[in-house]
Amino acid sequence: MACHRLAKTRLYALGLMARPDQLLLMIAVYAMGVFTAVAHGGAVSIKRLAIGFVIFAPVALGVHYANEYADARTDRLTQRTPFSGGSGAIPELGVSPQTARGAAVATGLTGVLVASIAVLTGVLALASGGLLVAMGVLGWAYSVGPYPLAWHGFGELDNALLGGIMLPVYGAAVATEGQVTLAIVATFLPFGFAVFCNLLATTWPDRKADAVVGKRTLATRWSKSWLRSAYAIGLIGILGSTALGWLSGAIEAAVTIGILLSLPVFFWGYTSYTRQRSPVPTVAAMLVFVTTFLLSSSVVLFG
């Protein structure tokens, strides 16, 4: 009976550590890449797009579980927000961090195996498979390995590249069977800056606990004024890369307007950053960015 109860607790913990809300957001970001690729002449194949995300899912789960294992000590010390690095399942449910580590290894290896089979059988283009493996490596490098990036002040940049640019580019690569152009990549530079701002905000509430365990995020390293300056650079990056994308023809006018609609919300995030503990304003801004991007892309495709 006790073993059965323990197994149920572990299963429940694994569900929480999978971060279902973040997986839903990943679907939306993947769709950003698909919509952009179709607008640039990519073909629509629902079957191929669904398979592309199914292949990506175990890679994403492996990264989530690796982060849970690495953030277990922070989760025990901090007053978590819904957007903290860990789900809090390990300390709250009393499961061992080894549960997360085992799940990370199992899902990570499954992702590599499935991606390899997909490339060898022609289900996934070589460029798409290579991008998927690169995302897995960068995701693991964020929190584990001989040089975990988040522990050395590079986690924010890693996450901006991984979630802000590479994930939507992967969606575009699946839609175009690996034929991704520089114009498509340029479309996602504004989102990369948005994700950078989001990481600054979400790591702020956990900075004290992170510092205790040695996780040296920018929030633990820099003063408030430096952090706010970095956030401002991120906002300038969103605006500047959007303007350049529009002027070069990489970003459609409707999509440009959609991106710009998120800037007032990001400005709210900037005015509250380091002045309040909650990262909600910036998280809301990023969600607005994704929503307006998808809606404006829909106008380009169907309007």
C-alpha positions as a Markdown table, in Angstrom:
| # | Residue | x | y | z |
|---|---|---|---|---|
| 1 | Met | 0.0 | 0.0 | 0.0 |
| 2 | Ala | 2.8 | 2.4 | 0.9 |
| 3 | Cys | 4.7 | 1.5 | -2.3 |
| 4 | His | 1.5 | 2.2 | -4.3 |
| 5 | Arg | 1.1 | 5.6 | -2.6 |
| 6 | Leu | 4.7 | 6.5 | -3.2 |
| 7 | Ala | 4.4 | 5.6 | -6.9 |
| 8 | Lys | 1.3 | 7.8 | -7.2 |
| 9 | Thr | 3.1 | 10.6 | -5.5 |
| 10 | Arg | 6.1 | 10.3 | -7.9 |
| 11 | Leu | 3.8 | 10.2 | -10.9 |
| 12 | Tyr | 2.0 | 13.3 | -9.7 |
| 13 | Ala | 5.3 | 15.0 | -9.1 |
| 14 | Leu | 6.5 | 14.1 | -12.6 |
| 15 | Gly | 3.3 | 15.7 | -14.0 |
| 16 | Leu | 3.9 | 18.9 | -12.1 |
| 17 | Met | 7.6 | 19.0 | -13.1 |
| 18 | Ala | 6.7 | 18.6 | -16.7 |
| 19 | Arg | 5.4 | 22.2 | -16.4 |
| 20 | Pro | 2.2 | 21.7 | -18.5 |
| 21 | Asp | 1.6 | 25.5 | -18.7 |
| 22 | Gln | 5.1 | 26.0 | -20.3 |
| 23 | Leu | 4.4 | 23.2 | -22.7 |
| 24 | Leu | 1.2 | 24.9 | -23.8 |
| 25 | Leu | 3.2 | 28.1 | -24.3 |
| 26 | Met | 5.8 | 26.1 | -26.4 |
| 27 | Ile | 3.0 | 25.0 | -28.7 |
| 28 | Ala | 2.1 | 28.7 | -29.3 |
| 29 | Val | 5.7 | 29.6 | -29.9 |
| 30 | Tyr | 6.1 | 26.6 | -32.3 |
| 31 | Ala | 3.0 | 27.9 | -34.1 |
| 32 | Met | 4.6 | 31.3 | -34.4 |
| 33 | Gly | 7.3 | 29.6 | -36.5 |
| 34 | Val | 4.8 | 27.7 | -38.5 |
| 35 | Phe | 2.7 | 30.8 | -39.3 |
| 36 | Thr | 5.8 | 32.7 | -40.3 |
| 37 | Ala | 7.1 | 29.9 | -42.6 |
| 38 | Val | 3.7 | 29.6 | -44.3 |
| 39 | Ala | 3.7 | 33.4 | -44.9 |
| 40 | His | 7.1 | 33.0 | -46.5 |
| 41 | Gly | 5.9 | 30.3 | -48.9 |
| 42 | Gly | 6.0 | 27.2 | -46.7 |
| 43 | Ala | 3.5 | 24.4 | -47.2 |
| 44 | Val | 0.9 | 23.4 | -44.7 |
| 45 | Ser | 0.9 | 19.7 | -43.7 |
| 46 | Ile | -1.0 | 19.2 | -40.4 |
| 47 | Lys | 0.4 | 15.7 | -40.1 |
| 48 | Arg | 4.0 | 16.9 | -40.5 |
| 49 | Leu | 3.5 | 19.7 | -38.1 |
| 50 | Ala | 2.0 | 17.4 | -35.5 |
| 51 | Ile | 4.8 | 14.9 | -35.9 |
| 52 | Gly | 7.3 | 17.7 | -35.6 |
| 53 | Phe | 6.0 | 18.8 | -32.2 |
| 54 | Val | 5.6 | 15.2 | -30.9 |
| 55 | Ile | 9.2 | 14.6 | -31.7 |
| 56 | Phe | 10.1 | 17.9 | -29.9 |
| 57 | Ala | 8.1 | 17.0 | -26.8 |
| 58 | Pro | 10.5 | 14.5 | -25.1 |
| 59 | Val | 13.4 | 16.9 | -25.7 |
| 60 | Ala | 11.4 | 19.6 | -23.9 |
| 61 | Leu | 10.5 | 17.3 | -21.1 |
| 62 | Gly | 14.1 | 16.3 | -20.7 |
| 63 | Val | 15.1 | 19.9 | -20.3 |
| 64 | His | 12.3 | 20.6 | -17.8 |
| 65 | Tyr | 13.2 | 17.6 | -15.6 |
| 66 | Ala | 16.9 | 18.6 | -15.7 |
| 67 | Asn | 16.0 | 22.1 | -14.6 |
| 68 | Glu | 13.9 | 20.6 | -11.8 |
| 69 | Tyr | 16.8 | 18.5 | -10.6 |
| 70 | Ala | 19.1 | 21.5 | -10.7 |
| 71 | Asp | 16.7 | 23.9 | -9.0 |
| 72 | Ala | 15.7 | 21.6 | -6.1 |
| 73 | Arg | 17.8 | 23.4 | -3.6 |
| 74 | Thr | 16.5 | 26.8 | -4.7 |
| 75 | Asp | 12.9 | 25.6 | -4.5 |
| 76 | Arg | 13.5 | 24.6 | -0.8 |
| 77 | Leu | 14.7 | 28.1 | 0.1 |
| 78 | Thr | 12.7 | 30.5 | -1.9 |
| 79 | Gln | 9.1 | 31.7 | -1.8 |
| 80 | Arg | 8.2 | 30.5 | -5.3 |
| 81 | Thr | 6.2 | 32.3 | -7.9 |
| 82 | Pro | 4.3 | 30.4 | -10.6 |
| 83 | Phe | 7.2 | 31.3 | -13.0 |
| 84 | Ser | 10.2 | 30.2 | -10.9 |
| 85 | Gly | 12.8 | 27.9 | -12.4 |
| 86 | Gly | 11.4 | 24.9 | -10.6 |
| 87 | Ser | 7.8 | 23.7 | -10.1 |
| 88 | Gly | 8.3 | 23.2 | -6.3 |
| 89 | Ala | 7.2 | 19.6 | -6.6 |
| 90 | Ile | 10.3 | 18.1 | -5.1 |
| 91 | Pro | 10.2 | 20.0 | -1.7 |
| 92 | Glu | 6.4 | 20.2 | -1.5 |
| 93 | Leu | 5.7 | 16.5 | -2.2 |
| 94 | Gly | 8.9 | 15.2 | -0.6 |
| 95 | Val | 10.2 | 13.3 | -3.6 |
| 96 | Ser | 13.9 | 12.8 | -4.2 |
| 97 | Pro | 15.7 | 15.0 | -6.7 |
| 98 | Gln | 16.9 | 11.7 | -8.3 |
| 99 | Thr | 13.3 | 11.2 | -9.5 |
| 100 | Ala | 13.7 | 14.3 | -11.7 |
| 101 | Arg | 17.2 | 13.3 | -12.8 |
| 102 | Gly | 16.0 | 9.9 | -13.9 |
| 103 | Ala | 13.1 | 11.3 | -15.8 |
| 104 | Ala | 15.5 | 13.9 | -17.4 |
| 105 | Val | 17.8 | 11.1 | -18.6 |
| 106 | Ala | 15.0 | 8.9 | -19.8 |
| 107 | Thr | 13.1 | 11.6 | -21.7 |
| 108 | Gly | 16.3 | 13.2 | -23.1 |
| 109 | Leu | 17.5 | 9.9 | -24.5 |
| 110 | Thr | 14.1 | 9.2 | -25.9 |
| 111 | Gly | 14.1 | 12.6 | -27.6 |
| 112 | Val | 17.5 | 12.0 | -29.2 |
| 113 | Leu | 16.5 | 8.5 | -30.3 |
| 114 | Val | 13.2 | 9.6 | -31.8 |
| 115 | Ala | 14.8 | 12.6 | -33.6 |
| 116 | Ser | 17.5 | 10.3 | -35.0 |
| 117 | Ile | 14.9 | 7.8 | -36.3 |
| 118 | Ala | 12.8 | 10.6 | -37.8 |
| 119 | Val | 15.8 | 12.0 | -39.7 |
| 120 | Leu | 17.0 | 8.6 | -40.9 |
| 121 | Thr | 13.5 | 7.7 | -42.1 |
| 122 | Gly | 13.0 | 11.1 | -43.8 |
| 123 | Val | 10.1 | 12.1 | -41.5 |
| 124 | Leu | 12.2 | 15.1 | -40.3 |
| 125 | Ala | 14.7 | 17.1 | -42.4 |
| 126 | Leu | 18.3 | 16.9 | -41.4 |
| 127 | Ala | 18.3 | 20.7 | -40.6 |
| 128 | Ser | 15.3 | 20.3 | -38.4 |
| 129 | Gly | 16.8 | 17.3 | -36.6 |
| 130 | Gly | 20.1 | 19.2 | -36.1 |
| 131 | Leu | 18.2 | 22.2 | -34.7 |
| 132 | Leu | 16.3 | 19.9 | -32.3 |
| 133 | Val | 19.4 | 18.3 | -31.0 |
| 134 | Ala | 21.0 | 21.8 | -30.6 |
| 135 | Met | 18.0 | 22.9 | -28.5 |
| 136 | Gly | 18.3 | 19.9 | -26.3 |
| 137 | Val | 22.0 | 20.5 | -25.7 |
| 138 | Leu | 21.4 | 24.2 | -24.9 |
| 139 | Gly | 18.5 | 23.3 | -22.7 |
| 140 | Trp | 20.5 | 20.9 | -20.6 |
| 141 | Ala | 23.5 | 23.3 | -20.6 |
| 142 | Tyr | 21.3 | 25.9 | -19.0 |
| 143 | Ser | 21.3 | 24.0 | -15.7 |
| 144 | Val | 23.5 | 20.9 | -15.7 |
| 145 | Gly | 26.8 | 19.8 | -17.0 |
| 146 | Pro | 30.4 | 20.8 | -16.3 |
| 147 | Tyr | 29.5 | 24.5 | -16.9 |
| 148 | Pro | 25.8 | 25.1 | -16.3 |
| 149 | Leu | 25.1 | 28.4 | -18.0 |
| 150 | Ala | 22.5 | 29.7 | -15.5 |
| 151 | Trp | 25.1 | 29.3 | -12.7 |
| 152 | His | 27.6 | 31.5 | -14.5 |
| 153 | Gly | 25.5 | 34.4 | -15.7 |
| 154 | Phe | 24.7 | 33.2 | -19.2 |
| 155 | Gly | 21.3 | 31.6 | -18.5 |
| 156 | Glu | 19.3 | 34.6 | -19.7 |
| 157 | Leu | 21.1 | 34.7 | -23.0 |
| 158 | Asp | 20.8 | 30.9 | -23.4 |
| 159 | Asn | 17.1 | 31.0 | -22.8 |
| 160 | Ala | 16.6 | 34.0 | -25.1 |
| 161 | Leu | 18.3 | 32.1 | -27.9 |
| 162 | Leu | 16.6 | 28.7 | -27.2 |
| 163 | Gly | 13.0 | 29.7 | -26.4 |
| 164 | Gly | 13.0 | 33.1 | -28.3 |
| 165 | Ile | 14.6 | 32.2 | -31.6 |
| 166 | Met | 15.5 | 28.5 | -32.0 |
| 167 | Leu | 12.0 | 27.1 | -31.0 |
| 168 | Pro | 10.0 | 29.2 | -33.5 |
| 169 | Val | 12.7 | 28.6 | -36.1 |
| 170 | Tyr | 12.3 | 24.9 | -35.5 |
| 171 | Gly | 8.6 | 25.3 | -36.2 |
| 172 | Ala | 9.4 | 27.1 | -39.4 |
| 173 | Ala | 12.0 | 24.4 | -40.3 |
| 174 | Val | 9.3 | 21.6 | -39.9 |
| 175 | Ala | 6.9 | 23.6 | -42.0 |
| 176 | Thr | 9.4 | 24.2 | -44.8 |
| 177 | Glu | 11.1 | 20.8 | -44.5 |
| 178 | Gly | 14.4 | 22.4 | -43.4 |
| 179 | Gln | 14.4 | 25.3 | -45.9 |
| 180 | Val | 14.7 | 28.2 | -43.4 |
| 181 | Thr | 15.8 | 31.6 | -44.7 |
| 182 | Leu | 17.5 | 34.4 | -42.9 |
| 183 | Ala | 14.3 | 36.5 | -43.3 |
| 184 | Ile | 12.5 | 33.9 | -41.3 |
| 185 | Val | 15.2 | 33.9 | -38.6 |
| 186 | Ala | 15.1 | 37.7 | -38.5 |
| 187 | Thr | 11.4 | 37.6 | -37.8 |
| 188 | Phe | 12.1 | 36.1 | -34.3 |
| 189 | Leu | 14.8 | 38.4 | -33.1 |
| 190 | Pro | 12.2 | 40.7 | -31.4 |
| 191 | Phe | 10.9 | 37.6 | -29.5 |
| 192 | Gly | 14.4 | 36.7 | -28.5 |
| 193 | Phe | 14.7 | 40.1 | -26.8 |
| 194 | Ala | 11.3 | 39.7 | -25.2 |
| 195 | Val | 12.3 | 36.3 | -23.7 |
| 196 | Phe | 15.5 | 37.9 | -22.4 |
| 197 | Cys | 13.4 | 40.5 | -20.5 |
| 198 | Asn | 11.2 | 37.8 | -19.2 |
| 199 | Leu | 14.1 | 35.8 | -17.8 |
| 200 | Leu | 15.4 | 39.0 | -16.0 |
| 201 | Ala | 11.9 | 39.3 | -14.4 |
| 202 | Thr | 11.3 | 35.7 | -13.5 |
| 203 | Thr | 14.7 | 35.2 | -11.9 |
| 204 | Trp | 14.4 | 38.4 | -9.7 |
| 205 | Pro | 12.1 | 36.9 | -7.0 |
| 206 | Asp | 14.5 | 33.9 | -6.5 |
| 207 | Arg | 17.7 | 35.9 | -6.4 |
| 208 | Lys | 18.5 | 35.4 | -2.7 |
| 209 | Ala | 17.9 | 31.6 | -2.7 |
| 210 | Asp | 19.8 | 31.3 | -6.0 |
| 211 | Ala | 22.8 | 33.2 | -4.5 |
| 212 | Val | 22.8 | 30.9 | -1.5 |
| 213 | Val | 23.0 | 27.7 | -3.7 |
| 214 | Gly | 25.5 | 29.3 | -6.1 |
| 215 | Lys | 23.2 | 29.8 | -9.0 |
| 216 | Arg | 24.7 | 33.1 | -10.3 |
| 217 | Thr | 22.0 | 34.6 | -12.4 |
| 218 | Leu | 22.3 | 38.2 | -13.5 |
| 219 | Ala | 19.8 | 39.0 | -10.7 |
| 220 | Thr | 22.3 | 37.8 | -8.2 |
| 221 | Arg | 25.3 | 39.5 | -9.8 |
| 222 | Trp | 24.1 | 42.9 | -10.8 |
| 223 | Ser | 22.7 | 46.0 | -9.0 |
| 224 | Lys | 19.2 | 47.1 | -9.5 |
| 225 | Ser | 20.3 | 49.9 | -11.8 |
| 226 | Trp | 22.3 | 47.5 | -14.0 |
| 227 | Leu | 19.4 | 45.1 | -14.2 |
| 228 | Arg | 17.0 | 47.8 | -15.2 |
| 229 | Ser | 19.5 | 49.0 | -17.8 |
| 230 | Ala | 19.7 | 45.5 | -19.2 |
| 231 | Tyr | 15.9 | 45.4 | -19.3 |
| 232 | Ala | 15.8 | 48.7 | -21.2 |
| 233 | Ile | 18.3 | 47.3 | -23.7 |
| 234 | Gly | 15.9 | 44.4 | -24.2 |
| 235 | Leu | 13.1 | 46.8 | -24.9 |
| 236 | Ile | 15.2 | 48.8 | -27.4 |
| 237 | Gly | 16.2 | 45.4 | -29.0 |
| 238 | Ile | 12.5 | 44.5 | -29.5 |
| 239 | Leu | 11.8 | 47.9 | -31.1 |
| 240 | Gly | 15.0 | 48.1 | -33.1 |
| 241 | Ser | 14.9 | 44.5 | -34.5 |
| 242 | Thr | 11.2 | 44.9 | -35.3 |
| 243 | Ala | 11.9 | 48.1 | -37.2 |
| 244 | Leu | 14.8 | 46.6 | -39.1 |
| 245 | Gly | 12.7 | 43.5 | -39.9 |
| 246 | Trp | 9.9 | 45.6 | -41.3 |
| 247 | Leu | 12.2 | 47.9 | -43.3 |
| 248 | Ser | 14.0 | 44.9 | -44.8 |
| 249 | Gly | 10.8 | 43.2 | -45.7 |
| 250 | Ala | 11.4 | 40.2 | -43.3 |
| 251 | Ile | 8.5 | 41.2 | -41.1 |
| 252 | Glu | 5.1 | 42.0 | -42.6 |
| 253 | Ala | 3.4 | 45.3 | -41.7 |
| 254 | Ala | 0.6 | 43.6 | -39.8 |
| 255 | Val | 3.0 | 41.5 | -37.8 |
| 256 | Thr | 5.1 | 44.6 | -37.0 |
| 257 | Ile | 1.9 | 46.3 | -35.6 |
| 258 | Gly | 1.2 | 43.1 | -33.6 |
| 259 | Ile | 4.6 | 43.1 | -32.1 |
| 260 | Leu | 4.5 | 46.8 | -31.3 |
| 261 | Leu | 1.2 | 46.4 | -29.4 |
| 262 | Ser | 3.0 | 44.4 | -26.8 |
| 263 | Leu | 5.5 | 47.3 | -26.1 |
| 264 | Pro | 3.2 | 49.3 | -23.7 |
| 265 | Val | 2.8 | 46.1 | -21.6 |
| 266 | Phe | 6.6 | 45.6 | -21.6 |
| 267 | Phe | 7.0 | 49.2 | -20.5 |
| 268 | Trp | 4.7 | 48.4 | -17.5 |
| 269 | Gly | 7.1 | 45.5 | -16.9 |
| 270 | Tyr | 10.1 | 47.8 | -17.0 |
| 271 | Thr | 8.6 | 50.3 | -14.6 |
| 272 | Ser | 7.8 | 47.5 | -12.1 |
| 273 | Tyr | 11.0 | 45.5 | -12.5 |
| 274 | Thr | 13.1 | 45.4 | -9.3 |
| 275 | Arg | 10.5 | 47.6 | -7.6 |
| 276 | Gln | 8.1 | 44.7 | -6.9 |
| 277 | Arg | 8.8 | 41.0 | -6.4 |
| 278 | Ser | 6.2 | 39.7 | -8.8 |
| 279 | Pro | 7.2 | 39.1 | -12.4 |
| 280 | Val | 3.6 | 39.2 | -13.6 |
| 281 | Pro | 3.8 | 42.4 | -15.6 |
| 282 | Thr | 6.7 | 41.1 | -17.8 |
| 283 | Val | 5.2 | 37.6 | -18.1 |
| 284 | Ala | 1.9 | 39.3 | -19.2 |
| 285 | Ala | 3.9 | 41.3 | -21.8 |
| 286 | Met | 5.4 | 38.2 | -23.3 |
| 287 | Leu | 2.0 | 36.5 | -23.5 |
| 288 | Val | 0.6 | 39.5 | -25.2 |
| 289 | Phe | 3.6 | 39.4 | -27.6 |
| 290 | Val | 2.8 | 35.8 | -28.5 |
| 291 | Thr | -0.9 | 36.4 | -28.8 |
| 292 | Thr | -0.6 | 39.5 | -31.0 |
| 293 | Phe | 2.1 | 37.9 | -33.1 |
| 294 | Leu | -0.2 | 34.9 | -33.9 |
| 295 | Leu | -3.3 | 37.1 | -34.5 |
| 296 | Ser | -1.4 | 39.4 | -36.8 |
| 297 | Ser | 0.2 | 36.5 | -38.6 |
| 298 | Ser | -3.3 | 35.1 | -39.1 |
| 299 | Val | -4.3 | 38.4 | -40.8 |
| 300 | Val | -1.4 | 38.0 | -43.2 |
| 301 | Leu | -2.3 | 34.4 | -44.0 |
| 302 | Phe | -6.1 | 34.7 | -44.1 |
| 303 | Gly | -6.9 | 38.4 | -44.2 |
